mmCIF file of N, CA, C and O in Angstrom:
data_model
loop_
_atom_site.group_PDB
_atom_site.id
_atom_site.type_symbol
_atom_site.label_atom_id
_atom_site.label_comp_id
_atom_site.label_asym_id
_atom_site.label_seq_id
_atom_site.Cartn_x
_atom_site.Cartn_y
_atom_site.Cartn_z
ATOM 1 N N VAL A 5 132.781 -13.663 17.445
ATOM 2 C CA VAL A 5 132.067 -12.544 17.805
ATOM 3 C C VAL A 5 130.635 -12.746 17.961
ATOM 4 O O VAL A 5 129.685 -13.304 18.167
ATOM 5 N N MET A 6 130.357 -10.989 18.530
ATOM 6 C CA MET A 6 128.544 -10.500 18.616
ATOM 7 C C MET A 6 127.948 -10.187 17.783
ATOM 8 O O MET A 6 128.120 -9.149 17.071
ATOM 9 N N LEU A 7 126.882 -10.169 17.408
ATOM 10 C CA LEU A 7 125.972 -9.991 16.862
ATOM 11 C C LEU A 7 124.780 -8.809 18.099
ATOM 12 O O LEU A 7 124.775 -9.702 18.669
ATOM 13 N N ARG A 8 124.619 -7.912 16.450
ATOM 14 C CA ARG A 8 123.378 -6.655 17.534
ATOM 15 C C ARG A 8 122.425 -6.603 17.006
ATOM 16 O O ARG A 8 122.218 -7.194 15.688
ATOM 17 N N TYR A 9 121.052 -6.770 17.603
ATOM 18 C CA TYR A 9 119.928 -6.384 17.064
ATOM 19 C C TYR A 9 119.378 -5.040 17.387
ATOM 20 O O TYR A 9 119.275 -4.432 18.370
ATOM 21 N N ILE A 10 119.516 -4.140 15.848
ATOM 22 C CA ILE A 10 119.117 -3.676 16.525
ATOM 23 C C ILE A 10 116.829 -3.236 15.614
ATOM 24 O O ILE A 10 117.227 -3.327 14.237
ATOM 25 N N ALA A 11 116.291 -2.556 16.470
ATOM 26 C CA ALA A 11 114.942 -2.230 15.613
ATOM 27 C C ALA A 11 114.565 -1.396 15.070
ATOM 28 O O ALA A 11 115.061 -0.248 15.297
ATOM 29 N N PRO A 12 113.849 -1.432 13.612
ATOM 30 C CA PRO A 12 113.864 -0.570 12.901
ATOM 31 C C PRO A 12 113.169 0.172 13.317
ATOM 32 O O PRO A 12 112.142 0.135 14.264
ATOM 33 N N LYS A 13 113.449 1.587 13.364
ATOM 34 C CA LYS A 13 112.363 2.527 13.743
ATOM 35 C C LYS A 13 111.242 2.765 13.960
ATOM 36 O O LYS A 13 110.680 2.843 14.300
ATOM 37 N N GLU A 14 110.985 2.871 12.587
ATOM 38 C CA GLU A 14 109.481 2.115 11.866
ATOM 39 C C GLU A 14 108.773 1.387 12.769
ATOM 40 O O GLU A 14 107.384 0.890 13.061
ATOM 41 N N GLY A 15 109.418 0.143 14.152
ATOM 42 C CA GLY A 15 108.721 -1.177 14.392
ATOM 43 C C GLY A 15 108.709 -2.288 14.070
ATOM 44 O O GLY A 15 109.289 -2.406 12.867
ATOM 45 N N THR A 16 108.875 -3.027 15.090
ATOM 46 C CA THR A 16 108.705 -4.505 14.572
ATOM 47 C C THR A 16 107.329 -5.592 15.300
ATOM 48 O O THR A 16 107.731 -5.422 16.118
ATOM 49 N N GLN A 17 108.164 -6.325 14.783
ATOM 50 C CA GLN A 17 107.145 -7.480 15.206
ATOM 51 C C GLN A 17 107.878 -8.464 16.626
ATOM 52 O O GLN A 17 108.940 -8.235 16.999
ATOM 53 N N VAL A 18 107.147 -8.615 17.505
ATOM 54 C CA VAL A 18 107.629 -8.470 18.719
ATOM 55 C C VAL A 18 107.421 -9.903 18.669
ATOM 56 O O VAL A 18 106.972 -10.732 18.332
ATOM 57 N N GLY A 19 108.719 -10.608 19.543
ATOM 58 C CA GLY A 19 108.804 -11.904 19.414
ATOM 59 C C GLY A 19 108.967 -12.392 20.768
ATOM 60 O O GLY A 19 108.384 -11.854 22.549
ATOM 61 N N PHE A 20 108.412 -13.826 20.595
ATOM 62 C CA PHE A 20 108.266 -14.491 21.867
ATOM 63 C C PHE A 20 108.340 -16.096 22.021
ATOM 64 O O PHE A 20 108.561 -16.389 20.912
ATOM 65 N N ASP A 21 109.125 -16.348 22.795
ATOM 66 C CA ASP A 21 109.242 -17.329 23.420
ATOM 67 C C ASP A 21 108.042 -18.399 23.752
ATOM 68 O O ASP A 21 106.983 -18.142 24.713
ATOM 69 N N GLU A 22 107.663 -19.558 23.671
ATOM 70 C CA GLU A 22 107.358 -20.462 24.276
ATOM 71 C C GLU A 22 107.216 -22.037 25.091
ATOM 72 O O GLU A 22 108.612 -22.926 24.153
ATOM 73 N N LEU A 23 106.613 -22.199 26.199
ATOM 74 C CA LEU A 23 106.774 -23.367 26.392
ATOM 75 C C LEU A 23 105.737 -24.338 26.506
ATOM 76 O O LEU A 23 104.843 -23.961 27.035
ATOM 77 N N ALA A 24 105.846 -25.433 25.925
ATOM 78 C CA ALA A 24 104.684 -26.205 25.216
ATOM 79 C C ALA A 24 105.158 -27.701 25.562
ATOM 80 O O ALA A 24 105.928 -28.177 26.341
ATOM 81 N N ILE A 25 104.278 -28.610 25.458
ATOM 82 C CA ILE A 25 104.129 -30.071 26.825
ATOM 83 C C ILE A 25 103.474 -30.742 25.453
ATOM 84 O O ILE A 25 102.101 -30.575 25.417
ATOM 85 N N PRO A 26 103.649 -31.177 24.004
ATOM 86 C CA PRO A 26 103.199 -31.897 23.464
ATOM 87 C C PRO A 26 101.999 -33.567 24.860
ATOM 88 O O PRO A 26 101.911 -32.865 25.185
ATOM 89 N N ALA A 27 100.281 -33.392 23.501
ATOM 90 C CA ALA A 27 99.566 -33.790 24.278
ATOM 91 C C ALA A 27 100.168 -35.262 24.572
ATOM 92 O O ALA A 27 99.325 -36.089 25.369
ATOM 93 N N ASP A 28 101.042 -36.253 23.716
ATOM 94 C CA ASP A 28 101.443 -36.771 23.720
ATOM 95 C C ASP A 28 102.648 -37.051 24.375
ATOM 96 O O ASP A 28 103.376 -38.652 24.497
ATOM 97 N N ALA A 29 103.237 -36.684 25.476
ATOM 98 C CA ALA A 29 104.459 -36.084 25.913
ATOM 99 C C ALA A 29 104.429 -37.585 26.836
ATOM 100 O O ALA A 29 103.763 -37.718 27.532
ATOM 101 N N PRO A 30 105.429 -38.639 27.140
ATOM 102 C CA PRO A 30 105.794 -40.334 27.637
ATOM 103 C C PRO A 30 106.041 -39.202 29.517
ATOM 104 O O PRO A 30 105.510 -39.863 30.406
ATOM 105 N N HIS A 31 106.766 -38.447 29.131
ATOM 106 C CA HIS A 31 106.749 -37.766 31.050
ATOM 107 C C HIS A 31 106.258 -36.053 31.082
ATOM 108 O O HIS A 31 106.623 -35.746 31.825
ATOM 109 N N PRO A 32 105.111 -36.059 31.224
ATOM 110 C CA PRO A 32 103.997 -34.932 30.887
ATOM 111 C C PRO A 32 104.342 -33.864 32.945
ATOM 112 O O PRO A 32 104.844 -32.686 32.391
ATOM 113 N N ASP A 33 104.668 -35.264 33.739
ATOM 114 C CA ASP A 33 105.066 -34.349 35.327
ATOM 115 C C ASP A 33 105.803 -33.859 35.301
ATOM 116 O O ASP A 33 106.346 -32.693 35.488
ATOM 117 N N ALA A 34 107.004 -34.295 34.420
ATOM 118 C CA ALA A 34 108.379 -33.762 34.585
ATOM 119 C C ALA A 34 108.703 -32.649 33.808
ATOM 120 O O ALA A 34 109.928 -32.371 34.445
ATOM 121 N N ALA A 35 108.084 -32.487 32.762
ATOM 122 C CA ALA A 35 107.706 -31.893 31.710
ATOM 123 C C ALA A 35 107.071 -30.171 32.241
ATOM 124 O O ALA A 35 108.103 -29.262 32.305
ATOM 125 N N LEU A 36 106.138 -30.696 33.099
ATOM 126 C CA LEU A 36 106.115 -29.384 33.751
ATOM 127 C C LEU A 36 106.620 -29.300 35.051
ATOM 128 O O LEU A 36 107.511 -27.524 35.489
ATOM 129 N N ALA A 37 106.742 -29.806 35.986
ATOM 130 C CA ALA A 37 108.516 -29.261 36.716
ATOM 131 C C ALA A 37 109.730 -28.488 36.241
ATOM 132 O O ALA A 37 110.236 -27.959 36.774
ATOM 133 N N PHE A 38 110.531 -28.986 34.960
ATOM 134 C CA PHE A 38 111.052 -28.607 34.113
ATOM 135 C C PHE A 38 110.287 -27.312 33.638
ATOM 136 O O PHE A 38 110.987 -25.467 34.187
ATOM 137 N N ILE A 39 109.431 -27.032 33.841
ATOM 138 C CA ILE A 39 108.822 -25.534 33.019
ATOM 139 C C ILE A 39 108.661 -24.880 34.625
ATOM 140 O O ILE A 39 109.213 -22.878 34.256
ATOM 141 N N ASP A 40 108.864 -25.301 36.186
ATOM 142 C CA ASP A 40 108.176 -24.756 36.635
ATOM 143 C C ASP A 40 110.239 -24.120 37.140
ATOM 144 O O ASP A 40 109.583 -22.785 37.748
ATOM 145 N N PHE A 41 110.430 -24.848 36.768
ATOM 146 C CA PHE A 41 111.897 -24.566 37.618
ATOM 147 C C PHE A 41 112.327 -23.318 36.368
ATOM 148 O O PHE A 41 112.773 -22.434 37.494
ATOM 149 N N VAL A 42 112.588 -23.244 34.703
ATOM 150 C CA VAL A 42 112.688 -22.623 34.189
ATOM 151 C C VAL A 42 112.242 -20.867 34.427
ATOM 152 O O VAL A 42 113.473 -20.280 34.445
ATOM 153 N N LEU A 43 110.518 -21.091 34.808
ATOM 154 C CA LEU A 43 110.981 -19.983 34.653
ATOM 155 C C LEU A 43 110.516 -19.409 36.701
ATOM 156 O O LEU A 43 110.012 -18.116 37.218
ATOM 157 N N ARG A 44 111.645 -20.260 37.053
ATOM 158 C CA ARG A 44 112.104 -19.178 38.776
ATOM 159 C C ARG A 44 113.177 -18.146 38.444
ATOM 160 O O ARG A 44 113.472 -18.656 37.463
ATOM 161 N N PRO A 45 112.042 -17.483 38.566
ATOM 162 C CA PRO A 45 113.409 -16.144 39.159
ATOM 163 C C PRO A 45 115.145 -16.369 38.928
ATOM 164 O O PRO A 45 116.016 -15.704 37.858
ATOM 165 N N GLU A 46 115.563 -16.158 39.620
ATOM 166 C CA GLU A 46 116.889 -16.849 39.766
ATOM 167 C C GLU A 46 117.351 -18.052 38.554
ATOM 168 O O GLU A 46 118.274 -17.912 37.633
ATOM 169 N N ALA A 47 116.496 -19.140 38.028
ATOM 170 C CA ALA A 47 117.252 -19.487 36.684
ATOM 171 C C ALA A 47 117.161 -19.392 35.572
ATOM 172 O O ALA A 47 117.483 -18.609 35.111
ATOM 173 N N MET A 48 115.600 -17.828 35.489
ATOM 174 C CA MET A 48 115.438 -16.953 34.039
ATOM 175 C C MET A 48 117.116 -16.803 33.883
ATOM 176 O O MET A 48 117.541 -15.570 33.488
ATOM 177 N N ALA A 49 117.574 -15.723 35.584
ATOM 178 C CA ALA A 49 118.202 -14.518 35.513
ATOM 179 C C ALA A 49 119.727 -15.225 35.131
ATOM 180 O O ALA A 49 119.943 -14.651 34.232
ATOM 181 N N ALA A 50 120.147 -15.808 35.472
ATOM 182 C CA ALA A 50 121.156 -17.179 34.838
ATOM 183 C C ALA A 50 121.601 -17.020 33.667
ATOM 184 O O ALA A 50 122.078 -17.531 33.192
ATOM 185 N N ILE A 51 119.665 -18.011 33.022
ATOM 186 C CA ILE A 51 119.706 -18.392 31.493
ATOM 187 C C ILE A 51 120.589 -16.129 31.070
ATOM 188 O O ILE A 51 121.163 -16.645 29.662
ATOM 189 N N THR A 52 119.756 -15.794 31.093
ATOM 190 C CA THR A 52 119.925 -15.101 30.993
ATOM 191 C C THR A 52 121.231 -14.263 30.495
ATOM 192 O O THR A 52 122.107 -13.781 29.602
ATOM 193 N N ASN A 53 122.189 -14.737 31.854
ATOM 194 C CA ASN A 53 123.008 -13.357 32.200
ATOM 195 C C ASN A 53 124.148 -14.994 31.181
ATOM 196 O O ASN A 53 124.919 -14.268 30.715
ATOM 197 N N LYS A 54 123.624 -15.930 31.044
ATOM 198 C CA LYS A 54 124.916 -16.955 30.386
ATOM 199 C C LYS A 54 124.906 -16.555 28.959
ATOM 200 O O LYS A 54 125.652 -16.158 27.750
ATOM 201 N N VAL A 55 123.165 -16.418 27.995
ATOM 202 C CA VAL A 55 122.750 -16.676 27.021
ATOM 203 C C VAL A 55 122.932 -14.813 26.165
ATOM 204 O O VAL A 55 123.123 -14.748 25.145
ATOM 205 N N ARG A 56 122.658 -13.734 26.809
ATOM 206 C CA ARG A 56 122.020 -12.202 27.380
ATOM 207 C C ARG A 56 120.836 -12.316 25.919
ATOM 208 O O ARG A 56 121.171 -12.155 25.015
ATOM 209 N N TYR A 57 120.327 -12.541 26.322
ATOM 210 C CA TYR A 57 118.396 -13.296 25.570
ATOM 211 C C TYR A 57 117.572 -12.964 26.643
ATOM 212 O O TYR A 57 117.460 -12.999 27.745
ATOM 213 N N ALA A 58 116.607 -11.618 26.535
ATOM 214 C CA ALA A 58 116.483 -10.909 27.585
ATOM 215 C C ALA A 58 115.299 -12.427 27.418
ATOM 216 O O ALA A 58 115.282 -13.171 27.147
ATOM 217 N N ASN A 59 114.105 -12.103 28.856
ATOM 218 C CA ASN A 59 113.912 -13.522 29.149
ATOM 219 C C ASN A 59 112.429 -12.056 29.762
ATOM 220 O O ASN A 59 112.134 -11.081 29.561
ATOM 221 N N ALA A 60 110.853 -12.757 30.095
ATOM 222 C CA ALA A 60 110.018 -12.093 29.852
ATOM 223 C C ALA A 60 109.485 -12.459 31.535
ATOM 224 O O ALA A 60 108.112 -12.232 31.888
ATOM 225 N N VAL A 61 110.408 -12.534 32.335
ATOM 226 C CA VAL A 61 109.875 -12.908 34.350
ATOM 227 C C VAL A 61 110.526 -11.626 34.584
ATOM 228 O O VAL A 61 112.277 -11.690 35.343
ATOM 229 N N PRO A 62 109.940 -10.664 34.845
ATOM 230 C CA PRO A 62 110.710 -9.138 36.017
ATOM 231 C C PRO A 62 110.939 -9.878 36.731
ATOM 232 O O PRO A 62 111.768 -9.142 37.476
ATOM 233 N N ALA A 63 110.559 -10.782 37.895
ATOM 234 C CA ALA A 63 111.158 -10.970 39.100
ATOM 235 C C ALA A 63 112.706 -11.043 38.444
ATOM 236 O O ALA A 63 113.364 -11.427 39.729
ATOM 237 N N SER A 64 113.107 -11.437 37.450
ATOM 238 C CA SER A 64 114.326 -11.905 37.321
ATOM 239 C C SER A 64 115.502 -10.796 37.418
ATOM 240 O O SER A 64 116.393 -10.901 37.379
ATOM 241 N N ASP A 65 114.344 -9.667 37.232
ATOM 242 C CA ASP A 65 115.741 -8.616 36.508
ATOM 243 C C ASP A 65 117.097 -8.464 37.547
ATOM 244 O O ASP A 65 117.600 -7.531 37.686
ATOM 245 N N PRO A 66 116.606 -7.998 38.754
ATOM 246 C CA PRO A 66 117.135 -7.615 39.787
ATOM 247 C C PRO A 66 118.779 -8.252 39.340
ATOM 248 O O PRO A 66 119.893 -8.445 40.121
ATOM 249 N N MET A 67 118.347 -10.042 39.326
ATOM 250 C CA MET A 67 119.773 -10.833 39.258
ATOM 251 C C MET A 67 120.782 -10.875 37.367
ATOM 252 O O MET A 67 121.373 -11.707 37.338
ATOM 253 N N ILE A 68 120.270 -9.780 37.099
ATOM 254 C CA ILE A 68 120.368 -9.937 36.033
ATOM 255 C C ILE A 68 121.708 -8.648 35.973
ATOM 256 O O ILE A 68 121.423 -7.565 35.746
ATOM 257 N N ASP A 69 122.652 -9.383 34.712
ATOM 258 C CA ASP A 69 124.319 -8.288 34.359
ATOM 259 C C ASP A 69 123.432 -7.374 34.383
ATOM 260 O O ASP A 69 122.835 -6.868 33.164
ATOM 261 N N LYS A 70 123.707 -5.685 34.906
ATOM 262 C CA LYS A 70 123.127 -5.153 34.692
ATOM 263 C C LYS A 70 123.956 -4.130 33.120
ATOM 264 O O LYS A 70 122.965 -3.452 32.877
ATOM 265 N N ASP A 71 124.937 -4.903 32.746
ATOM 266 C CA ASP A 71 125.206 -4.449 31.449
ATOM 267 C C ASP A 71 123.989 -4.937 30.103
ATOM 268 O O ASP A 71 123.819 -3.951 29.049
ATOM 269 N N ILE A 72 123.621 -6.326 30.775
ATOM 270 C CA ILE A 72 122.476 -6.931 29.407
ATOM 271 C C ILE A 72 121.298 -5.736 29.658
ATOM 272 O O ILE A 72 120.806 -5.749 29.029
ATOM 273 N N LEU A 73 120.790 -5.651 31.103
ATOM 274 C CA LEU A 73 119.729 -4.993 31.440
ATOM 275 C C LEU A 73 119.783 -3.557 30.965
ATOM 276 O O LEU A 73 118.642 -2.975 29.497
ATOM 277 N N ASP A 74 120.702 -3.107 30.562
ATOM 278 C CA ASP A 74 121.408 -1.262 30.360
ATOM 279 C C ASP A 74 121.685 -1.254 28.593
ATOM 280 O O ASP A 74 121.461 -0.264 28.153
ATOM 281 N N ASP A 75 121.275 -3.157 28.488
ATOM 282 C CA ASP A 75 121.977 -2.952 26.261
ATOM 283 C C ASP A 75 120.639 -3.109 26.115
ATOM 284 O O ASP A 75 119.732 -3.530 26.301
ATOM 285 N N PRO A 76 120.195 -1.940 25.298
ATOM 286 C CA PRO A 76 118.960 -1.147 24.355
ATOM 287 C C PRO A 76 118.891 -2.656 23.203
ATOM 288 O O PRO A 76 117.454 -2.989 22.489
ATOM 289 N N GLY A 77 119.314 -2.927 22.524
ATOM 290 C CA GLY A 77 119.900 -4.526 21.835
ATOM 291 C C GLY A 77 119.141 -5.109 22.525
ATOM 292 O O GLY A 77 118.550 -6.647 21.333
ATOM 293 N N ILE A 78 119.129 -5.849 23.949
ATOM 294 C CA ILE A 78 118.482 -6.833 24.202
ATOM 295 C C ILE A 78 117.456 -6.553 25.213
ATOM 296 O O ILE A 78 116.518 -7.352 25.198
ATOM 297 N N TYR A 79 117.544 -5.472 25.407
ATOM 298 C CA TYR A 79 116.260 -4.979 26.253
ATOM 299 C C TYR A 79 116.170 -3.582 25.971
ATOM 300 O O TYR A 79 116.544 -2.107 26.668
ATOM 301 N N PRO A 80 115.046 -3.267 25.110
ATOM 302 C CA PRO A 80 114.967 -2.237 24.183
ATOM 303 C C PRO A 80 114.251 -1.346 24.947
ATOM 304 O O PRO A 80 113.314 -2.055 25.615
ATOM 305 N N PRO A 81 114.105 -0.195 25.503
ATOM 306 C CA PRO A 81 113.233 1.071 26.069
ATOM 307 C C PRO A 81 112.398 1.555 25.603
ATOM 308 O O PRO A 81 111.586 1.355 24.628
ATOM 309 N N PRO A 82 111.367 2.189 26.398
ATOM 310 C CA PRO A 82 109.895 1.524 25.945
ATOM 311 C C PRO A 82 109.692 2.743 25.278
ATOM 312 O O PRO A 82 108.160 2.553 24.499
ATOM 313 N N ALA A 83 110.732 3.731 24.391
ATOM 314 C CA ALA A 83 109.887 4.024 23.205
ATOM 315 C C ALA A 83 109.684 3.051 21.923
ATOM 316 O O ALA A 83 109.136 3.590 21.292
ATOM 317 N N VAL A 84 110.731 2.348 21.939
ATOM 318 C CA VAL A 84 110.961 1.616 21.241
ATOM 319 C C VAL A 84 109.833 0.111 21.119
ATOM 320 O O VAL A 84 109.615 -0.124 19.946
ATOM 321 N N ARG A 85 110.021 0.469 22.037
ATOM 322 C CA ARG A 85 108.878 -1.122 22.687
ATOM 323 C C ARG A 85 107.684 -0.574 22.093
ATOM 324 O O ARG A 85 106.529 -1.719 21.834
ATOM 325 N N GLU A 86 106.871 0.700 22.851
ATOM 326 C CA GLU A 86 105.904 1.318 21.996
ATOM 327 C C GLU A 86 105.637 0.664 20.763
ATOM 328 O O GLU A 86 104.239 0.888 19.918
ATOM 329 N N LYS A 87 106.457 0.364 19.896
ATOM 330 C CA LYS A 87 106.580 0.521 18.076
ATOM 331 C C LYS A 87 106.633 -0.968 17.890
ATOM 332 O O LYS A 87 106.230 -1.303 16.716
ATOM 333 N N PHE A 88 106.375 -1.497 18.816
ATOM 334 C CA PHE A 88 106.331 -3.545 18.702
ATOM 335 C C PHE A 88 105.171 -4.085 18.218
ATOM 336 O O PHE A 88 103.612 -3.074 19.022
ATOM 337 N N PHE A 89 105.054 -4.820 17.476
ATOM 338 C CA PHE A 89 103.402 -5.127 17.409
ATOM 339 C C PHE A 89 103.277 -6.267 17.247
ATOM 340 O O PHE A 89 104.693 -7.567 16.685
ATOM 341 N N GLU A 90 102.230 -7.202 17.055
ATOM 342 C CA GLU A 90 101.486 -8.574 16.853
ATOM 343 C C GLU A 90 101.273 -8.474 15.825
ATOM 344 O O GLU A 90 100.782 -7.883 15.262
ATOM 345 N N THR A 91 101.663 -9.554 14.869
ATOM 346 C CA THR A 91 100.395 -10.641 13.852
ATOM 347 C C THR A 91 99.607 -10.897 14.459
ATOM 348 O O THR A 91 99.716 -11.821 15.127
ATOM 349 N N GLY A 92 98.698 -11.004 13.551
ATOM 350 C CA GLY A 92 97.477 -11.694 13.763
ATOM 351 C C GLY A 92 97.492 -13.112 12.525
ATOM 352 O O GLY A 92 98.713 -13.415 12.928
ATOM 353 N N SER A 93 96.686 -13.448 12.698
ATOM 354 C CA SER A 93 96.910 -14.748 11.683
ATOM 355 C C SER A 93 96.904 -14.890 10.664
ATOM 356 O O SER A 93 96.650 -14.645 9.869
ATOM 357 N N LEU A 94 97.394 -15.764 10.241
ATOM 358 C CA LEU A 94 98.130 -15.684 8.879
ATOM 359 C C LEU A 94 96.623 -16.077 7.456
ATOM 360 O O LEU A 94 95.839 -17.270 8.233
ATOM 361 N N PRO A 95 96.509 -16.103 6.812
ATOM 362 C CA PRO A 95 95.284 -15.786 5.989
ATOM 363 C C PRO A 95 95.765 -17.082 5.648
ATOM 364 O O PRO A 95 96.714 -18.440 5.503
ATOM 365 N N PRO A 96 94.499 -18.143 5.129
ATOM 366 C CA PRO A 96 94.845 -19.463 4.836
ATOM 367 C C PRO A 96 95.663 -20.579 3.936
ATOM 368 O O PRO A 96 96.569 -21.621 4.298
ATOM 369 N N ALA A 97 96.183 -19.437 2.714
ATOM 370 C CA ALA A 97 96.787 -19.431 1.820
ATOM 371 C C ALA A 97 98.348 -20.043 2.264
ATOM 372 O O ALA A 97 99.096 -20.488 1.997
ATOM 373 N N ALA A 98 98.387 -18.527 3.450
ATOM 374 C CA ALA A 98 100.260 -18.642 3.916
ATOM 375 C C ALA A 98 99.601 -20.085 5.290
ATOM 376 O O ALA A 98 100.893 -20.451 5.504
ATOM 377 N N GLN A 99 98.620 -20.107 5.954
ATOM 378 C CA GLN A 99 99.017 -21.367 7.001
ATOM 379 C C GLN A 99 99.073 -22.596 6.109
ATOM 380 O O GLN A 99 99.973 -23.482 6.286
ATOM 381 N N ARG A 100 98.621 -22.904 5.074
ATOM 382 C CA ARG A 100 99.205 -24.432 4.632
ATOM 383 C C ARG A 100 100.355 -24.085 3.748
ATOM 384 O O ARG A 100 101.075 -25.018 3.447
ATOM 385 N N ALA A 101 100.517 -23.064 3.128
ATOM 386 C CA ALA A 101 102.246 -22.972 2.848
ATOM 387 C C ALA A 101 103.011 -23.026 4.068
ATOM 388 O O ALA A 101 103.792 -24.043 3.737
ATOM 389 N N GLU A 102 102.981 -22.663 5.009
ATOM 390 C CA GLU A 102 103.842 -23.094 6.319
ATOM 391 C C GLU A 102 104.302 -24.150 6.698
ATOM 392 O O GLU A 102 104.958 -24.995 6.812
ATOM 393 N N SER A 103 102.718 -25.073 6.164
ATOM 394 C CA SER A 103 102.344 -25.969 6.904
ATOM 395 C C SER A 103 103.189 -27.155 6.014
ATOM 396 O O SER A 103 103.832 -28.525 6.158
ATOM 397 N N ARG A 104 102.905 -26.757 4.622
ATOM 398 C CA ARG A 104 104.038 -27.795 3.646
ATOM 399 C C ARG A 104 105.484 -27.564 3.631
ATOM 400 O O ARG A 104 106.347 -28.612 4.013
ATOM 401 N N MET A 105 106.062 -26.172 4.275
ATOM 402 C CA MET A 105 107.367 -26.073 4.281
ATOM 403 C C MET A 105 108.077 -26.621 5.852
ATOM 404 O O MET A 105 108.617 -27.844 5.726
ATOM 405 N N TRP A 106 107.123 -26.852 6.460
ATOM 406 C CA TRP A 106 107.573 -27.424 7.944
ATOM 407 C C TRP A 106 107.230 -29.102 8.120
ATOM 408 O O TRP A 106 107.976 -29.935 8.337
ATOM 409 N N ALA A 107 106.472 -29.520 7.286
ATOM 410 C CA ALA A 107 106.261 -30.993 6.438
ATOM 411 C C ALA A 107 107.302 -31.663 6.141
ATOM 412 O O ALA A 107 108.262 -32.770 5.787
ATOM 413 N N ARG A 108 107.623 -30.391 5.234
ATOM 414 C CA ARG A 108 109.391 -31.337 4.110
ATOM 415 C C ARG A 108 110.591 -30.587 4.910
ATOM 416 O O ARG A 108 111.457 -31.720 5.033
ATOM 417 N N PHE A 109 110.171 -29.460 5.889
ATOM 418 C CA PHE A 109 111.514 -30.065 7.054
ATOM 419 C C PHE A 109 111.693 -30.900 7.985
ATOM 420 O O PHE A 109 112.928 -31.580 7.697
ATOM 421 N N ARG A 110 110.917 -31.055 7.908
ATOM 422 C CA ARG A 110 110.253 -32.597 9.233
ATOM 423 C C ARG A 110 110.701 -34.394 8.357
ATOM 424 O O ARG A 110 111.386 -34.682 8.701
ATOM 425 N N ALA A 111 110.013 -33.940 7.361
ATOM 426 C CA ALA A 111 111.093 -35.221 6.503
ATOM 427 C C ALA A 111 112.516 -34.930 6.256
ATOM 428 O O ALA A 111 112.554 -35.758 5.194
ATOM 429 N N GLY A 112 113.168 -34.089 6.633
ATOM 430 C CA GLY A 112 114.167 -33.469 5.811
ATOM 431 C C GLY A 112 114.744 -33.542 4.741
ATOM 432 O O GLY A 112 116.094 -33.251 3.795
ATOM 433 N N HIS A 113 113.761 -32.565 3.799
ATOM 434 C CA HIS A 113 114.094 -32.166 2.204
ATOM 435 C C HIS A 113 114.274 -30.721 2.410
ATOM 436 O O HIS A 113 113.550 -29.911 2.524
#
């Protein structure tokens, strides 16, 4: 079963991925080397070709399968992307609620 995402015509929040190294990581140099590897265009293209998920490394585009690059559900056309938006910081009450939910999740509740 393949799921498809279709952005609402009104627009949608833009998503993003993040690679981060925790301040107390036991092997920060290894983590940095991994991030450097993953962000290489050939590595990122291989990941995209496997998981069919867009990436933010434009130099990988020539190595991505054409059917993936041409799929508007994976790489929306410019007219659709123009309606994407970012959200700002959450209000304090929402930040507290998010922190409580995250703490419950981490505690296994």
